[in-house]
Tab-separated table of C-alpha atoms in Angstrom:
chain	number	residue	atom	x	y	z
K	1	MET	CA	15.913	15.920	15.369
K	2	ARG	CA	13.309	17.562	13.062
K	3	PRO	CA	9.443	17.525	14.990
K	4	THR	CA	8.891	15.580	12.103
K	5	TYR	CA	7.199	11.926	11.927
K	6	THR	CA	4.589	8.881	10.989
K	7	GLU	CA	2.687	7.724	14.044
K	8	ILE	CA	2.061	3.802	12.285
K	9	ASP	CA	-1.203	2.184	14.380
K	10	LEU	CA	0.084	-0.761	14.505
K	11	ALA	CA	-3.005	-1.652	16.324
K	12	ALA	CA	-5.304	-0.842	13.666
K	13	ILE	CA	-3.385	-2.976	11.581
K	14	ARG	CA	-4.224	-5.991	13.697
K	15	HIS	CA	-7.856	-5.035	13.321
K	16	ASN	CA	-8.044	-4.505	9.726
K	17	VAL	CA	-6.298	-8.082	9.281
K	18	ALA	CA	-8.820	-9.054	11.570
K	19	ALA	CA	-11.791	-8.451	9.605
K	20	PHE	CA	-10.457	-9.292	6.679
K	21	LYS	CA	-9.946	-12.810	8.106
K	22	GLU	CA	-13.482	-13.227	9.489
K	23	LEU	CA	-15.305	-11.296	6.182
K	24	ILE	CA	-13.550	-14.062	3.959
K	25	GLU	CA	-13.601	-17.310	5.700
K	26	PRO	CA	-12.566	-19.942	5.231
K	27	SER	CA	-10.446	-18.466	2.775
K	28	ALA	CA	-6.655	-17.561	4.189
K	29	VAL	CA	-5.208	-13.987	4.159
K	30	CYS	CA	-2.611	-13.178	2.487
K	31	THR	CA	-0.821	-9.737	3.812
K	32	VAL	CA	0.594	-7.724	1.124
K	33	VAL	CA	4.152	-5.587	2.397
K	34	LYS	CA	5.330	-4.106	-0.957
K	35	ALA	CA	6.973	-0.798	-0.810
K	36	ASP	CA	8.262	-1.308	2.778
K	37	GLY	CA	4.158	-1.896	3.735
K	38	TYR	CA	2.862	0.507	1.714
K	39	GLY	CA	5.271	3.922	3.381
K	40	HIS	CA	4.077	2.523	6.905
K	41	GLY	CA	7.064	0.047	7.494
K	42	ASP	CA	7.247	-3.909	5.797
K	43	VAL	CA	8.809	-5.236	9.542
K	44	PRO	CA	6.628	-3.558	12.002
K	45	VAL	CA	3.644	-4.584	9.270
K	46	ALA	CA	4.319	-8.047	8.601
K	47	ASN	CA	4.565	-8.914	12.494
K	48	ALA	CA	1.172	-7.208	13.212
K	49	ALA	CA	-0.705	-8.797	10.320
K	50	LEU	CA	0.650	-12.543	10.987
K	51	ASP	CA	-0.310	-11.847	14.819
K	52	ALA	CA	-3.766	-11.092	13.675
K	53	GLY	CA	-4.085	-14.023	11.322
K	54	ALA	CA	-2.231	-13.838	7.991
K	55	ALA	CA	-1.527	-16.978	7.055
K	56	TYR	CA	0.968	-15.834	4.068
K	57	LEU	CA	2.830	-12.235	3.143
K	58	ALA	CA	3.377	-11.038	-0.275
K	59	VAL	CA	6.370	-8.993	-1.940
K	60	ALA	CA	7.570	-7.639	-5.482
K	61	LEU	CA	10.953	-7.826	-4.997
K	62	VAL	CA	13.349	-10.032	-3.664
K	63	GLU	CA	15.049	-8.033	-1.823
K	64	GLU	CA	11.784	-7.292	-0.125
K	65	GLY	CA	11.426	-10.777	0.918
K	66	ILE	CA	15.375	-10.800	2.236
K	67	ARG	CA	14.706	-8.122	4.410
K	68	LEU	CA	11.702	-10.091	6.397
K	69	ARG	CA	14.114	-13.155	6.509
K	70	GLU	CA	16.652	-10.648	7.990
K	71	ALA	CA	13.820	-9.472	10.383
K	72	GLY	CA	13.174	-12.991	11.638
K	73	ILE	CA	9.986	-13.209	9.892
K	74	GLY	CA	9.998	-16.703	9.095
K	75	ALA	CA	6.005	-17.089	7.399
K	76	ARG	CA	5.693	-17.962	4.008
K	77	VAL	CA	6.199	-15.656	1.589
K	78	ILE	CA	5.272	-15.078	-2.088
K	79	LEU	CA	7.216	-12.798	-4.364
K	80	LEU	CA	4.546	-11.360	-6.620
K	81	SER	CA	6.362	-10.673	-9.545
K	82	GLU	CA	9.021	-12.631	-11.825
K	83	PRO	CA	13.216	-11.758	-11.078
K	84	ASP	CA	15.990	-11.897	-13.061
K	85	PRO	CA	16.830	-15.684	-13.683
K	86	GLU	CA	19.778	-14.665	-11.763
K	87	ALA	CA	18.273	-14.142	-8.631
K	88	ALA	CA	16.980	-17.509	-8.296
K	89	GLU	CA	19.668	-19.165	-5.903
K	90	ASP	CA	18.657	-16.170	-3.172
K	91	ILE	CA	15.280	-17.148	-3.565
K	92	ALA	CA	16.335	-19.938	-3.082
K	93	ARG	CA	18.482	-19.377	-0.080
K	94	TRP	CA	16.027	-16.922	1.898
K	95	GLU	CA	13.190	-20.150	1.325
K	96	LEU	CA	10.933	-17.508	-0.670
K	97	GLU	CA	8.192	-18.420	-2.795
K	98	PRO	CA	8.192	-17.356	-6.435
K	99	THR	CA	5.808	-16.212	-8.988
K	100	VAL	CA	6.369	-18.102	-11.943
K	101	TYR	CA	5.261	-17.234	-15.739
K	102	SER	CA	8.043	-18.289	-18.232
K	103	GLN	CA	10.142	-21.332	-19.173
K	104	PRO	CA	13.679	-19.522	-18.523
K	105	PHE	CA	12.509	-18.673	-14.786
K	106	LEU	CA	11.544	-22.058	-13.729
K	107	ASP	CA	14.487	-23.535	-15.540
K	108	ALA	CA	16.707	-21.126	-13.229
K	109	LEU	CA	14.687	-22.183	-9.845
K	110	GLU	CA	14.973	-26.023	-10.762
K	111	ASN	CA	18.622	-25.649	-11.234
K	112	THR	CA	19.202	-23.924	-7.787
K	113	GLY	CA	18.008	-27.824	-6.531
K	114	ALA	CA	16.065	-26.568	-4.088
K	115	ARG	CA	12.587	-27.568	-3.341
K	116	LEU	CA	10.836	-24.456	-3.496
K	117	PRO	CA	7.071	-24.214	-3.431
K	118	VAL	CA	6.096	-21.868	-7.045
K	119	HIS	CA	3.087	-20.528	-7.536
K	120	VAL	CA	1.997	-19.849	-10.969
K	121	LYS	CA	0.568	-16.653	-12.356
K	122	VAL	CA	-2.450	-16.607	-15.170
K	123	ASN	CA	-3.438	-13.794	-17.316
K	124	THR	CA	-6.778	-13.212	-17.339
K	125	GLY	CA	-7.264	-9.439	-18.503
K	126	MET	CA	-4.489	-7.495	-16.912
K	127	HIS	CA	-2.171	-7.383	-19.414
K	128	ARG	CA	0.930	-6.438	-16.936
K	129	VAL	CA	2.368	-9.906	-16.509
K	130	GLY	CA	1.174	-13.409	-16.583
K	131	ALA	CA	1.408	-17.039	-19.093
K	132	THR	CA	-1.610	-17.599	-21.269
K	133	PRO	CA	-3.703	-20.049	-20.625
K	134	GLU	CA	-1.515	-22.212	-22.856
K	135	GLN	CA	1.366	-21.141	-21.630
K	136	ALA	CA	0.115	-22.034	-17.920
K	137	THR	CA	-0.776	-25.365	-18.606
K	138	HIS	CA	2.403	-26.131	-19.841
K	139	LEU	CA	4.598	-25.185	-17.175
K	140	ALA	CA	2.182	-26.402	-14.448
K	141	GLY	CA	2.778	-29.733	-16.413
K	142	GLU	CA	6.859	-28.898	-16.171
K	143	ILE	CA	6.879	-28.170	-12.918
K	144	ARG	CA	4.198	-31.448	-12.364
K	145	LYS	CA	7.381	-33.620	-13.490
K	146	SER	CA	10.053	-31.766	-11.381
K	147	PRO	CA	11.846	-33.272	-8.773
K	148	THR	CA	12.806	-29.945	-7.386
K	149	VAL	CA	10.182	-27.389	-7.629
K	150	THR	CA	6.144	-28.063	-6.181
K	151	PHE	CA	3.111	-26.306	-7.864
K	152	ALA	CA	1.934	-24.265	-4.828
K	153	SER	CA	-0.543	-22.586	-6.925
K	154	LEU	CA	-2.390	-20.981	-9.455
K	155	TRP	CA	-3.539	-16.978	-9.396
K	156	THR	CA	-4.037	-14.545	-11.344
K	157	HIS	CA	-4.897	-10.246	-10.857
K	158	PHE	CA	-7.644	-8.243	-11.270
K	159	ALA	CA	-7.792	-5.000	-13.302
K	160	VAL	CA	-10.832	-3.080	-12.399
K	161	ALA	CA	-12.261	-4.828	-9.351
K	162	ASP	CA	-12.997	-1.788	-7.415
K	163	GLU	CA	-15.012	-0.597	-10.608
K	164	ASP	CA	-16.254	-3.067	-13.443
K	165	PRO	CA	-18.217	-5.860	-12.160
K	166	GLU	CA	-19.024	-7.121	-15.600
K	167	PHE	CA	-14.867	-7.064	-16.672
K	168	THR	CA	-13.775	-9.151	-13.263
K	169	ARG	CA	-16.350	-11.762	-13.886
K	170	ARG	CA	-14.910	-12.166	-17.258
K	171	GLN	CA	-11.646	-12.983	-15.684
K	172	ILE	CA	-13.642	-14.666	-12.751
K	173	GLU	CA	-14.271	-17.330	-15.372
K	174	ARG	CA	-11.272	-17.129	-17.637
K	175	PHE	CA	-9.406	-18.302	-14.209
K	176	GLU	CA	-11.922	-21.225	-13.776
K	177	ALA	CA	-12.006	-21.864	-16.851
K	178	ILE	CA	-8.052	-23.176	-16.293
K	179	ALA	CA	-8.088	-23.786	-13.106
K	180	SER	CA	-10.450	-26.423	-13.230
K	181	ARG	CA	-8.465	-28.171	-16.278
K	182	LEU	CA	-5.117	-28.249	-13.934
K	183	ASN	CA	-6.613	-28.743	-10.450
K	184	PRO	CA	-4.088	-26.563	-8.617
K	185	PRO	CA	-3.704	-27.235	-5.080
K	186	MET	CA	-4.684	-23.521	-3.977
K	187	THR	CA	-5.923	-21.010	-5.745
K	188	HIS	CA	-6.037	-17.082	-4.962
K	189	LEU	CA	-7.163	-14.328	-7.410
K	190	ALA	CA	-8.688	-11.511	-5.265
K	191	ASN	CA	-7.513	-8.207	-4.013
K	192	THR	CA	-8.859	-6.106	-1.119
K	193	ALA	CA	-11.576	-4.756	-3.698
K	194	GLY	CA	-12.031	-8.623	-4.991
K	195	ALA	CA	-12.127	-9.518	-2.144
K	196	ILE	CA	-15.136	-7.477	-0.610
K	197	LEU	CA	-16.848	-6.953	-3.866
K	198	HIS	CA	-16.686	-10.330	-5.334
K	199	PRO	CA	-17.121	-13.216	-2.769
K	200	GLU	CA	-17.407	-16.294	-5.188
K	201	ALA	CA	-13.391	-14.841	-5.989
K	202	ARG	CA	-11.967	-15.264	-2.782
K	203	GLY	CA	-10.818	-18.550	-3.730
K	204	ASP	CA	-8.034	-20.693	-0.822
K	205	LEU	CA	-6.390	-17.230	-0.494
K	206	CYS	CA	-6.910	-13.445	-0.789
K	207	ARG	CA	-4.331	-10.735	-1.432
K	208	ILE	CA	-4.812	-8.205	0.880
K	209	GLY	CA	-2.598	-4.570	0.225
K	210	LEU	CA	-4.648	-1.524	0.648
K	211	GLY	CA	-7.463	-2.980	3.118
K	212	THR	CA	-4.760	-3.871	5.725
K	213	TYR	CA	-3.712	-0.303	5.952
K	214	GLY	CA	-7.529	1.183	6.528
K	215	LEU	CA	-7.850	1.996	3.205
K	216	HIS	CA	-10.577	1.592	0.956
K	217	PRO	CA	-10.450	0.671	-2.686
K	218	CYS	CA	-13.811	2.539	-3.714
K	219	SER	CA	-16.605	4.026	-1.784
K	220	SER	CA	-18.585	0.544	-2.765
K	221	THR	CA	-15.917	-0.687	-0.052
K	222	ARG	CA	-17.502	1.289	2.219
K	223	GLY	CA	-19.821	0.263	5.048
K	224	ARG	CA	-19.256	-3.472	4.479
K	225	ILE	CA	-16.166	-4.043	6.760
K	226	ASP	CA	-14.821	-1.903	9.107
K	227	LEU	CA	-11.076	-0.286	8.617
K	228	ARG	CA	-9.172	1.642	10.525
K	229	PRO	CA	-6.733	4.235	8.537
K	230	ALA	CA	-2.726	3.352	10.237
K	231	MET	CA	-0.861	6.253	9.213
K	232	ARG	CA	-0.842	9.135	10.775
K	233	VAL	CA	1.819	11.916	10.017
K	234	VAL	CA	2.898	14.899	12.510
K	235	THR	CA	4.649	18.321	12.369
K	236	HIS	CA	5.107	20.831	14.588
K	237	VAL	CA	4.954	25.038	14.552
K	238	THR	CA	8.724	25.655	14.468
K	239	HIS	CA	7.733	29.618	13.744
K	240	VAL	CA	5.033	32.243	14.795
K	241	GLN	CA	4.115	35.124	12.926
K	242	ARG	CA	1.695	38.219	12.700
K	243	LEU	CA	1.239	39.567	9.589
K	244	GLU	CA	-0.278	42.514	7.759
K	245	ALA	CA	-2.835	42.258	5.285
K	246	GLY	CA	-1.675	42.308	1.933
K	247	GLU	CA	1.260	39.999	2.815
K	248	ARG	CA	2.583	37.213	0.646
K	249	PRO	CA	4.045	34.465	2.377
K	250	SER	CA	6.379	31.750	1.141
K	251	TYR	CA	7.899	31.010	-2.690
K	252	GLY	CA	6.480	32.863	-5.685
K	253	ARG	CA	4.524	35.248	-3.561
K	254	VAL	CA	1.112	33.101	-4.924
K	255	ARG	CA	-1.824	34.095	-2.104
K	256	GLU	CA	-2.146	37.386	-0.884
K	257	LEU	CA	-3.596	37.694	2.651
K	258	SER	CA	-6.535	38.959	3.320
K	259	ARG	CA	-6.846	40.197	6.686
K	260	THR	CA	-4.095	40.625	9.366
K	261	ALA	CA	-3.239	36.831	10.410
K	262	THR	CA	-1.131	35.203	12.383
K	263	VAL	CA	1.327	32.889	10.123
K	264	VAL	CA	2.905	29.905	11.705
K	265	THR	CA	5.426	27.531	9.772
K	266	ALA	CA	5.921	23.734	10.198
K	267	PRO	CA	9.089	21.243	9.090
K	268	ILE	CA	8.283	19.435	6.244
K	269	GLY	CA	7.957	19.636	2.307
K	270	TYR	CA	7.694	18.153	-0.741
K	271	ALA	CA	11.125	16.264	-0.209
K	272	ASP	CA	8.643	14.603	2.713
K	273	GLY	CA	5.787	13.440	0.136
K	274	PHE	CA	3.506	16.744	1.575
K	275	PRO	CA	3.388	17.233	-2.568
K	276	ARG	CA	3.721	20.858	-3.618
K	277	LEU	CA	0.188	20.202	-5.409
K	278	LEU	CA	-1.586	20.775	-2.302
K	279	THR	CA	-0.503	24.269	-2.461
K	280	ASN	CA	-3.722	25.275	-3.225
K	281	SER	CA	-6.061	22.837	-2.089
K	282	GLY	CA	-4.115	21.644	0.912
K	283	SER	CA	-4.998	22.080	4.971
K	284	VAL	CA	-3.876	20.929	7.780
K	285	LEU	CA	-5.273	20.345	11.639
K	286	ILE	CA	-4.394	22.346	14.654
K	287	HIS	CA	-6.183	22.258	18.100
K	288	GLY	CA	-8.643	20.099	16.156
K	289	LYS	CA	-9.347	22.933	13.483
K	290	ASN	CA	-8.516	22.813	9.702
K	291	PHE	CA	-6.869	25.434	8.737
K	292	PRO	CA	-5.415	26.065	4.802
K	293	LEU	CA	-1.742	26.747	3.578
K	294	ALA	CA	-0.672	30.178	3.635
K	295	GLY	CA	1.691	29.994	0.445
K	296	THR	CA	3.728	27.621	-1.792
K	297	VAL	CA	4.586	24.225	-0.447
K	298	THR	CA	8.700	24.197	0.161
K	299	MET	CA	10.673	21.497	-0.050
K	300	ASP	CA	11.778	21.672	3.739
K	301	GLN	CA	8.888	23.800	4.944
K	302	ILE	CA	5.002	24.985	5.189
K	303	VAL	CA	3.650	28.518	5.728
K	304	ILE	CA	-0.427	27.483	7.677
K	305	ASP	CA	-2.708	30.390	8.064
K	306	VAL	CA	-4.227	30.100	11.633
K	307	GLY	CA	-5.789	33.760	11.259
K	308	ASP	CA	-6.683	35.324	14.910
K	309	GLU	CA	-6.290	31.515	16.554
K	310	ASP	CA	-3.803	31.469	19.332
K	311	VAL	CA	-0.372	28.992	18.550
K	312	GLY	CA	2.318	28.975	19.793
K	313	VAL	CA	5.897	27.208	18.957
K	314	GLY	CA	5.841	23.312	19.562
K	315	GLU	CA	2.153	22.968	19.127
K	316	GLU	CA	1.209	19.617	17.078
K	317	VAL	CA	0.123	20.049	13.211
K	318	VAL	CA	-1.641	17.283	11.694
K	319	LEU	CA	-1.067	16.797	7.786
K	320	LEU	CA	-2.213	12.977	7.223
K	321	GLY	CA	-5.042	11.443	9.720
K	322	ALA	CA	-7.132	12.808	13.097
K	323	GLN	CA	-6.463	15.120	15.612
K	324	GLY	CA	-9.740	15.660	18.172
K	325	ASN	CA	-13.145	15.214	15.952
K	326	GLU	CA	-11.659	16.427	13.026
K	327	GLU	CA	-9.633	14.091	9.827
K	328	ILE	CA	-7.431	14.734	7.050
K	329	THR	CA	-7.739	11.986	4.812
K	330	ALA	CA	-5.628	10.258	2.071
K	331	ASP	CA	-8.782	10.124	-0.361
K	332	GLU	CA	-8.922	13.401	0.522
K	333	TRP	CA	-5.327	14.097	-0.644
K	334	ALA	CA	-6.073	11.500	-3.732
K	335	GLU	CA	-8.942	13.705	-4.697
K	336	SER	CA	-6.949	17.086	-4.670
K	337	LEU	CA	-4.178	15.634	-6.842
K	338	ASP	CA	-5.992	13.385	-8.977
K	339	THR	CA	-4.638	10.104	-7.968
K	340	ILE	CA	-5.104	7.236	-5.910
K	341	SER	CA	-4.847	7.070	-1.780
K	342	TYR	CA	-2.333	3.827	-2.578
K	343	GLU	CA	0.230	6.770	-4.039
K	344	VAL	CA	-0.419	8.886	-1.404
K	345	VAL	CA	0.955	6.477	1.434
K	346	CYS	CA	4.097	5.059	-0.318
K	347	SER	CA	5.025	8.701	-1.229
K	348	ILE	CA	6.258	9.341	2.934
K	349	GLY	CA	9.362	9.643	2.305
K	350	PRO	CA	12.318	8.172	4.264
K	351	ARG	CA	12.919	11.762	5.625
K	352	VAL	CA	10.164	11.091	7.857
K	353	PRO	CA	10.721	8.304	10.338
K	354	ARG	CA	7.776	5.839	11.680
K	355	ARG	CA	6.700	5.940	14.948
K	356	TYR	CA	4.920	2.408	16.170
K	357	LEU	CA	1.870	2.407	18.808
């Protein structure tokens, strides 16, 4: 009932997936829909991506894979991290494709008796999860001897594909050295930045996360592929007041109005993912114009200084995305917050319903 929501443009999702498909051919697209599709909605994004030609989906958690299956999605779904071995039965039941980098987890998968494709992850420098080259060689050998599980791929993950080409090349070389020994049926190395900036690393499959949602991982990828942001965060004016110069709206009375001005209230706050840290730098769009906040972002509401603009109750306020010829981007939020656009879109909370266009 609150006039606050997030619009997700599924045509933009389809456009972005198709753009990557064209860019990386003959490699296939694996669309990453973990974390509820980076805040965009995993099931609608997955369906749009598959419509646009994605060959695989990827998630971080078994629960995320089950959500896709319960929604009727039958595409191949890769689990990007090992869960607890106790999850093996659920993985088999829901026909998910697990990543493996330890013997205990491989044993648990074999004990299910299911014919599961497994993806061996080797650590080439990210140092988060993954098998050493020696462990990966052992696991690949065990899988090839197994009467149940099958060797689907060998893969790795780039640490700095968006900012350090020299280190990324070293990761590629390390990966190619082990892949040449193991001769896996499929390889995948590249994330969004890797797929755009390192064509030599595209392998058989590229795992496209951020780019699916129309966001660039760094300035170097701009101009190399046409991406369209899919998220627009919208609310509406619920209160209008005219305040005299010197008044200080909202908690803490942190900012004094320098002149008589109209201040409007909109029902969204930090509990919804509009960060309190934007109090001093944040702005919104009304009538296709940029207006600053008039005071502290609160849990449920914000106040906006619209000066002498004629704004009424019910009018649209855009916090993230385009309105008219103006746009507020996730990168702008990220710069103000000293973070990355990934966190911005993932942070728009469940109190903000998604509307799919």
